[in-house]
mmCIF file of C-alpha atoms in Angstrom:
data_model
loop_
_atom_site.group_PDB
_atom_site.id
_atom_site.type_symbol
_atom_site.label_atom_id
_atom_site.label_comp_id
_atom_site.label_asym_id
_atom_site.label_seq_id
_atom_site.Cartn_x
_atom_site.Cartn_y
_atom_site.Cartn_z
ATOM 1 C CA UNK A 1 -25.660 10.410 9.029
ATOM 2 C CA UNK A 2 -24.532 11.583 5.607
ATOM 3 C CA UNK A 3 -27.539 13.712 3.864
ATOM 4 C CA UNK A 4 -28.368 13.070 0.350
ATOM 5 C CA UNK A 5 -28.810 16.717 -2.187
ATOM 6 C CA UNK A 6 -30.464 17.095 -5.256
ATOM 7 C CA UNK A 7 -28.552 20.152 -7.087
ATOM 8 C CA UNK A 8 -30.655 21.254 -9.973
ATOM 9 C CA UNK A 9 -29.419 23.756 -12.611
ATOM 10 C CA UNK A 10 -28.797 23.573 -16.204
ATOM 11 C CA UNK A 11 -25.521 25.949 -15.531
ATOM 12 C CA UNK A 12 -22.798 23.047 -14.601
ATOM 13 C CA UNK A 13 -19.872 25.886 -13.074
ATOM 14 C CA UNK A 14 -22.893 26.511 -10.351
ATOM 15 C CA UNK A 15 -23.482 22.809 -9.714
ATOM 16 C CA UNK A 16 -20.317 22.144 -9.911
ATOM 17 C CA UNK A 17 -18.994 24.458 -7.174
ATOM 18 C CA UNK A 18 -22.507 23.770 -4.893
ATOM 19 C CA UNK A 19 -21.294 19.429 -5.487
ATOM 20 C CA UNK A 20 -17.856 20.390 -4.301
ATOM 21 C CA UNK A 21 -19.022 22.605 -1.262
ATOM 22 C CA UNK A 22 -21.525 19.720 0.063
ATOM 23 C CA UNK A 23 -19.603 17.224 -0.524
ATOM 24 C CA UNK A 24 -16.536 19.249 1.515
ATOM 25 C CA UNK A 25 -19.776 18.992 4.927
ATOM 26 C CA UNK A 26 -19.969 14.899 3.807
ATOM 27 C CA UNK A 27 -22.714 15.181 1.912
ATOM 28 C CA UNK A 28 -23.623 12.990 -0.673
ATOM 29 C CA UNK A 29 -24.778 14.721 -4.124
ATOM 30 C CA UNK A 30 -26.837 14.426 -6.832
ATOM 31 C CA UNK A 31 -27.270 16.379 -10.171
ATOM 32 C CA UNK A 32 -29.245 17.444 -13.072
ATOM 33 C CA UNK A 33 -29.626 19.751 -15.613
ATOM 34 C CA UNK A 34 -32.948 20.158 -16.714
ATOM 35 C CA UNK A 35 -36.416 20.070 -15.079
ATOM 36 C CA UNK A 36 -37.496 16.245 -16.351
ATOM 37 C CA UNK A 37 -34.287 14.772 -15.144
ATOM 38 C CA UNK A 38 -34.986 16.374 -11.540
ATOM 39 C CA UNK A 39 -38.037 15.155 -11.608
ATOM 40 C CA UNK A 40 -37.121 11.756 -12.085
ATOM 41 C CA UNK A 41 -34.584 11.808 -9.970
ATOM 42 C CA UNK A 42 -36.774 12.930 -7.283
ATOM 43 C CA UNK A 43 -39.628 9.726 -8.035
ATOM 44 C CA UNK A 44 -36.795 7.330 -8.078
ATOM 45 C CA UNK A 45 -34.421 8.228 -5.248
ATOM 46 C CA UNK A 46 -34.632 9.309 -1.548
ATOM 47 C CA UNK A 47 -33.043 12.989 -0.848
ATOM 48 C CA UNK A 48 -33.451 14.782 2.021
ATOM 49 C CA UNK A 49 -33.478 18.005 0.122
ATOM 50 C CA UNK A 50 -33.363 20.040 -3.208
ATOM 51 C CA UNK A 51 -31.809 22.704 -4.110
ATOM 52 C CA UNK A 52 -33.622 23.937 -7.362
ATOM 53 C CA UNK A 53 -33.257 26.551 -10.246
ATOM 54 C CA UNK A 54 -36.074 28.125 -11.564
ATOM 55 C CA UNK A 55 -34.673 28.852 -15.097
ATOM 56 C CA UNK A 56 -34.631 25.035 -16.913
ATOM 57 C CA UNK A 57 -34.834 23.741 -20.281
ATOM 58 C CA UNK A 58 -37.911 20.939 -20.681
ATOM 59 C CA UNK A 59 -39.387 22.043 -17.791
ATOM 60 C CA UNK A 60 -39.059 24.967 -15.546
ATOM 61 C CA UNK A 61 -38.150 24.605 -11.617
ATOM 62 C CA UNK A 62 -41.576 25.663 -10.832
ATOM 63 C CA UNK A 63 -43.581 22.914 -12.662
ATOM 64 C CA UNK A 64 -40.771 20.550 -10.697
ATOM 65 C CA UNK A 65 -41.907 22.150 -7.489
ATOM 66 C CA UNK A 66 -45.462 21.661 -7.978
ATOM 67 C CA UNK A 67 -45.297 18.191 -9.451
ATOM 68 C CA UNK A 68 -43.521 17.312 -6.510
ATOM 69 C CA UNK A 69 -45.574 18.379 -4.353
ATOM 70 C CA UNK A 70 -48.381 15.816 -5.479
ATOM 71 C CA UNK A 71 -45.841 12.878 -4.218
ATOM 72 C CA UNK A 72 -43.311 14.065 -1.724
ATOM 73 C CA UNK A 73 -42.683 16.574 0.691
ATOM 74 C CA UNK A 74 -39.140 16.602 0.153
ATOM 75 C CA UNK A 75 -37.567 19.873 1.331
ATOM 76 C CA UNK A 76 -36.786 22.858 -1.289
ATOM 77 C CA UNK A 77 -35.076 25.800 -2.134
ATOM 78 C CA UNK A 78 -35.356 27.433 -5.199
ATOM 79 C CA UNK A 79 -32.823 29.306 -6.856
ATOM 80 C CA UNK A 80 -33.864 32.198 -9.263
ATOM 81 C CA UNK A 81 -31.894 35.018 -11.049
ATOM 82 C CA UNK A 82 -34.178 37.210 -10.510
ATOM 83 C CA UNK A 83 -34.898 39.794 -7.612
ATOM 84 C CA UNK A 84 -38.107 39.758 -8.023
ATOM 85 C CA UNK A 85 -41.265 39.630 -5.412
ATOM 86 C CA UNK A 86 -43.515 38.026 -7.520
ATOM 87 C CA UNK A 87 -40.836 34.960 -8.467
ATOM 88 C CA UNK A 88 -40.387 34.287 -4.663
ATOM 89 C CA UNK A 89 -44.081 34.444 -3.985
ATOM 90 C CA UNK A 90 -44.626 31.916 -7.345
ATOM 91 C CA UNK A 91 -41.461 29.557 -5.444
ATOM 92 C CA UNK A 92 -43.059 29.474 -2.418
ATOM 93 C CA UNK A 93 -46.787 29.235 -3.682
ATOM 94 C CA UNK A 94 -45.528 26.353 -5.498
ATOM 95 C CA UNK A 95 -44.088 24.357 -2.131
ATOM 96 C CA UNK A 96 -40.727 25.775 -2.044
ATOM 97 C CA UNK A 97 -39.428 25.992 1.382
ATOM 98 C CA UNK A 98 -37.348 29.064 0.596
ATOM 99 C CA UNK A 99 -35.561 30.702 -1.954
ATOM 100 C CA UNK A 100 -32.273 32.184 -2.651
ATOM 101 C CA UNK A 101 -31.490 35.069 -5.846
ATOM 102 C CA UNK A 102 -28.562 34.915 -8.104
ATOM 103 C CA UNK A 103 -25.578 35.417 -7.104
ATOM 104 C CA UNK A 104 -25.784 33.928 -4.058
ATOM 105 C CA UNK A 105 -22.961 33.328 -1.176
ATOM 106 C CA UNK A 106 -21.998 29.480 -1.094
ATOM 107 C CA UNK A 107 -21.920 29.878 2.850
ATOM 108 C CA UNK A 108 -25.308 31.456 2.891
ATOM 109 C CA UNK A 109 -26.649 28.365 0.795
ATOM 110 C CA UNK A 110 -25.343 26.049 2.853
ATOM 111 C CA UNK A 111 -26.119 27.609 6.267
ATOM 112 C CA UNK A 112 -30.120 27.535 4.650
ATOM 113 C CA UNK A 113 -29.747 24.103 3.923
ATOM 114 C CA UNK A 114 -28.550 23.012 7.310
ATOM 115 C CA UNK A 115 -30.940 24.784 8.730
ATOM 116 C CA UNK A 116 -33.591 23.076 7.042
ATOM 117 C CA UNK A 117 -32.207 19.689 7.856
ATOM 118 C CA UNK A 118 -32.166 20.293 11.390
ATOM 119 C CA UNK A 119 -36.068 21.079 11.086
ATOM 120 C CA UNK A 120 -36.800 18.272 8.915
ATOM 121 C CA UNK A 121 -35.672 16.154 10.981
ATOM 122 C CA UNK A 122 -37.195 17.432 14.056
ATOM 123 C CA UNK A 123 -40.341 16.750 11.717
ATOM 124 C CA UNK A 124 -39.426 13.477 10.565
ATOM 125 C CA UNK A 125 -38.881 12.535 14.574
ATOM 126 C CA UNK A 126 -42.551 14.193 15.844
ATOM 127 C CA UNK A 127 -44.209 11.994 12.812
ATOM 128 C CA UNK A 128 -42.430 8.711 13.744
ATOM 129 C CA UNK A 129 -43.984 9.195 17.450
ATOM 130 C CA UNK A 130 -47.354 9.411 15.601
ATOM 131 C CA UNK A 131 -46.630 6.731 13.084
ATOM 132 C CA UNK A 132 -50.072 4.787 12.476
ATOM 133 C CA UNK A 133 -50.205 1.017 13.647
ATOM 134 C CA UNK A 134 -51.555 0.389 10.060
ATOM 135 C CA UNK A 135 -52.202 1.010 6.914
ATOM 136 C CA UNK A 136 -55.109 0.279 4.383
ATOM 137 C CA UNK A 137 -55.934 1.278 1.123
ATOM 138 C CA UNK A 138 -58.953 -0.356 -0.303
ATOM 139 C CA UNK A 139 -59.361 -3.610 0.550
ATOM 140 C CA UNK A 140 -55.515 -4.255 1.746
ATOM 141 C CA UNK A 141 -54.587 -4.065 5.512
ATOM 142 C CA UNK A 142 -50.516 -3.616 6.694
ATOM 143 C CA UNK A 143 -50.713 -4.232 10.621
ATOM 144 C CA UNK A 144 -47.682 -2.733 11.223
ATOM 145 C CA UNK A 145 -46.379 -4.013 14.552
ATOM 146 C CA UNK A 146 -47.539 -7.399 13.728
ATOM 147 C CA UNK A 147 -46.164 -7.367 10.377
ATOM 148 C CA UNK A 148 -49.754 -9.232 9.027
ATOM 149 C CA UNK A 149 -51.445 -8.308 6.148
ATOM 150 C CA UNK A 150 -54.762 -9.015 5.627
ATOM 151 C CA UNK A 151 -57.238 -8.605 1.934
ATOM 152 C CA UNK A 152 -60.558 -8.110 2.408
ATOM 153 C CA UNK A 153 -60.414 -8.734 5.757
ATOM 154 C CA UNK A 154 -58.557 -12.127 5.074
ATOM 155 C CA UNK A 155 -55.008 -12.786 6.045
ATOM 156 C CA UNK A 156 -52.510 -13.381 3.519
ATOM 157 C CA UNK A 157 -49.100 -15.279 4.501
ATOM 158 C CA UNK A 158 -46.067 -12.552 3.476
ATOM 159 C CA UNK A 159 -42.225 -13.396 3.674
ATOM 160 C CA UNK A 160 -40.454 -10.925 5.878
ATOM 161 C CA UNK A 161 -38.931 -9.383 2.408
ATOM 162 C CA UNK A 162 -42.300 -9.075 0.716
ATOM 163 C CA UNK A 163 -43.994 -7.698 3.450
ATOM 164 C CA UNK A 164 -41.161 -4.999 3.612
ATOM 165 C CA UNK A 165 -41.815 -4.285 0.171
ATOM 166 C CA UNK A 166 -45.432 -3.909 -0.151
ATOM 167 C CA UNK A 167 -44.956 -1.775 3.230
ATOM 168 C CA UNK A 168 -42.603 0.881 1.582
ATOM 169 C CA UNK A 169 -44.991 0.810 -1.447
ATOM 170 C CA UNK A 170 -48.416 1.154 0.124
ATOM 171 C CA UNK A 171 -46.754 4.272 2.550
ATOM 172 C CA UNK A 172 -45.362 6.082 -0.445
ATOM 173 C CA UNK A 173 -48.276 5.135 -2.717
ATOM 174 C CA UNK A 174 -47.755 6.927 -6.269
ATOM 175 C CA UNK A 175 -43.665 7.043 -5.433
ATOM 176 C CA UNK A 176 -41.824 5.094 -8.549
ATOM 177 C CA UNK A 177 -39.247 2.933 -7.020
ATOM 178 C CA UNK A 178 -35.689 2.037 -9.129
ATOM 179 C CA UNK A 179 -34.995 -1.464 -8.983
ATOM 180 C CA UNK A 180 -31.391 -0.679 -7.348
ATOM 181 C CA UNK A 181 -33.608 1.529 -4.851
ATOM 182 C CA UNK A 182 -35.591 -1.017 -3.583
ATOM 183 C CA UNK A 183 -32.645 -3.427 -3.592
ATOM 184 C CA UNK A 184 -30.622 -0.588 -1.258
ATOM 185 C CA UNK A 185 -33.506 0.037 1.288
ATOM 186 C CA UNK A 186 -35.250 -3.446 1.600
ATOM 187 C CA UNK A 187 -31.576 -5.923 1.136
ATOM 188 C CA UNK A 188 -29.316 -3.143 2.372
ATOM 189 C CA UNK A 189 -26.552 -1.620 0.428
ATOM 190 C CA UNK A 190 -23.878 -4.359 1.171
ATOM 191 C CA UNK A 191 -26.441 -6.788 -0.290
ATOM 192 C CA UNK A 192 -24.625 -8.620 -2.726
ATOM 193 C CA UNK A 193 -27.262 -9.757 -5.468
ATOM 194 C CA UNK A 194 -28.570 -8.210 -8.169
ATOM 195 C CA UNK A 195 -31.913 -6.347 -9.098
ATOM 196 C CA UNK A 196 -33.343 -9.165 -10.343
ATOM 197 C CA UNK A 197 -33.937 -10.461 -7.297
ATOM 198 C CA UNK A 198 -36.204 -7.652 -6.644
ATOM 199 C CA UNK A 199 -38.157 -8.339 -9.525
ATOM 200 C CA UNK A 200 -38.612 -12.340 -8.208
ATOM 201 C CA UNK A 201 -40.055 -11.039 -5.036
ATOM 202 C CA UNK A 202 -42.368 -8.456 -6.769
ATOM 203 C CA UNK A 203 -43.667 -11.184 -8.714
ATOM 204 C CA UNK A 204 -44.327 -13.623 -5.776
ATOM 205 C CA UNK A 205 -45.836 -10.400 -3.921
ATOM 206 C CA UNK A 206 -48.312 -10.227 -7.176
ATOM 207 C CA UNK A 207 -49.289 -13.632 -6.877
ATOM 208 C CA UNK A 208 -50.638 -13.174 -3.285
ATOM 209 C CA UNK A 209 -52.338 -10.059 -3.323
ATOM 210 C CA UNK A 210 -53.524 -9.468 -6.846
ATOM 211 C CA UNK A 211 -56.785 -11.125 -8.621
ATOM 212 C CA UNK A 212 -54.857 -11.479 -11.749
ATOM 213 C CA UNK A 213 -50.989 -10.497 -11.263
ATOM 214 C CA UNK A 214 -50.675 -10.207 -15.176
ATOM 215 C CA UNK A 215 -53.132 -7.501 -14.976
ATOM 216 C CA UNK A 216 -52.098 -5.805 -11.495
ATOM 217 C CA UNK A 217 -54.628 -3.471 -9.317
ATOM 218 C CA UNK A 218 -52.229 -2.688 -7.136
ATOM 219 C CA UNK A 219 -48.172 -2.860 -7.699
ATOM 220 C CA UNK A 220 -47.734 -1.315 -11.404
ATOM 221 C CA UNK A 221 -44.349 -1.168 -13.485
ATOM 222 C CA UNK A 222 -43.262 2.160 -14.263
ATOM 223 C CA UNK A 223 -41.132 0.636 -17.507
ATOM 224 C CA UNK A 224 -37.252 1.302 -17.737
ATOM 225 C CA UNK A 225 -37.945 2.680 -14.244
ATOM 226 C CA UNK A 226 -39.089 0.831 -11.524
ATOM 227 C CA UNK A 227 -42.427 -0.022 -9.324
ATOM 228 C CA UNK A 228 -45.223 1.794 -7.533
ATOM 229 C CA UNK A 229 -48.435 1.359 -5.495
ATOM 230 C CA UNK A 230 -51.168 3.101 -7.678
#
């Protein structure tokens, strides 16, 4: 299993050297520099942690860390040059799993990270057990093991692709999905078509469980970006 990073800091020699370092453990890595590209990044693509600078032009790391926290509960680690109490208390306040000051060791950093991975996923395992046999917000129903969906308390005929999709939607309700995203976790990354073909099923999805799908209650475009449950 090759874990996807988030490296976040506007100084490119540090991400640079942090990109080469993961990448040397087979990790796969992502970058920005500033606080709004993080923050997209993180409401368009799945990482199983980020490692985050405080300092950032357009937005700092904490306002990241805390706008985060409304959608995901993706693991963090803030990075500050500061040795400061009151900047680690602000990180962690903010839903930073830990912190690390400037200059930090490269082994240190990555020793952190692992460590973090290995309890995530210990996490990720318990809630799996505990998974809920469905889901329902408002007036939609997902039976889960039965893969039947059912609107005001009426059931409503899904393909096996459209239920997948309204599934990943309704579960990570508020999460903006890229096109290519969806097309990677619901086709699989050797899928050969294109993201239109998301947008097709989308559609068709509309046209069953929305009143009017030109006006949408439920699946909303997030424009030049991608699609969410609201």
């Amino acid at each position: 299993m090759a874990y996807k990073i988030l490296v976040v800091d506007d100084e490119k020699l540090i991400v640079k050297g942090i990109k080469f370092s993961l990448e040397q453990d087979g990790m796969e890595v992502d970058v920005a520099y500033d606080g709004e590209e993080a923050l997209n990044f993180i409401k368009t693509e799945e990482h199983d942690l980020v490692v985050l600078d405080v300092m950032l032009p357009k937005m700092d790391g904490l306002e990241v860390c805390q706008q985060t926290r409304g959608f995901s509960q993706v693991p963090i680690i803030m990075l500050t040059a500061k040795d400061e109490d009151m900047d680690k208390i602000m990180g962690l306040e903010y839903g930073a799993d830990d912190y690390m000051t400037k200059p930090f060791n490269i082994l240190e950093l990555k020793a952190r990270i692992k460590a973090i991975l290995r309890r995530s996923v210990k996490k990720s395992d318990a809630q799996k057990l505990q998974q809920k046999k469905a889901v329902k917000i408002r007036n939609i129903e997902l039976q889960i093991e039965s893969r039947r969906v059912f609107i005001d308390e009426k059931e409503v005929n899904l393909t096996a692709k459209e239920f997948d999709i309204l599934q990943l939607l309704m579960e990570n309700q508020g999460r903006v999905y890229s096109r290519d995203s969806l097309l990677k976790k619901i086709w699989g990354s050797e899928y050969p078509g294109d993201a239109r073909t998301v947008d097709v099923h989308v559609r068709r999805l509309r046209e069953k469980i929305e009143t009017n799908p030109s006006e949408p209650e439920f699946i909303f475009t997030k424009w030049g970006v991608g699609y969410y449950f609201n």
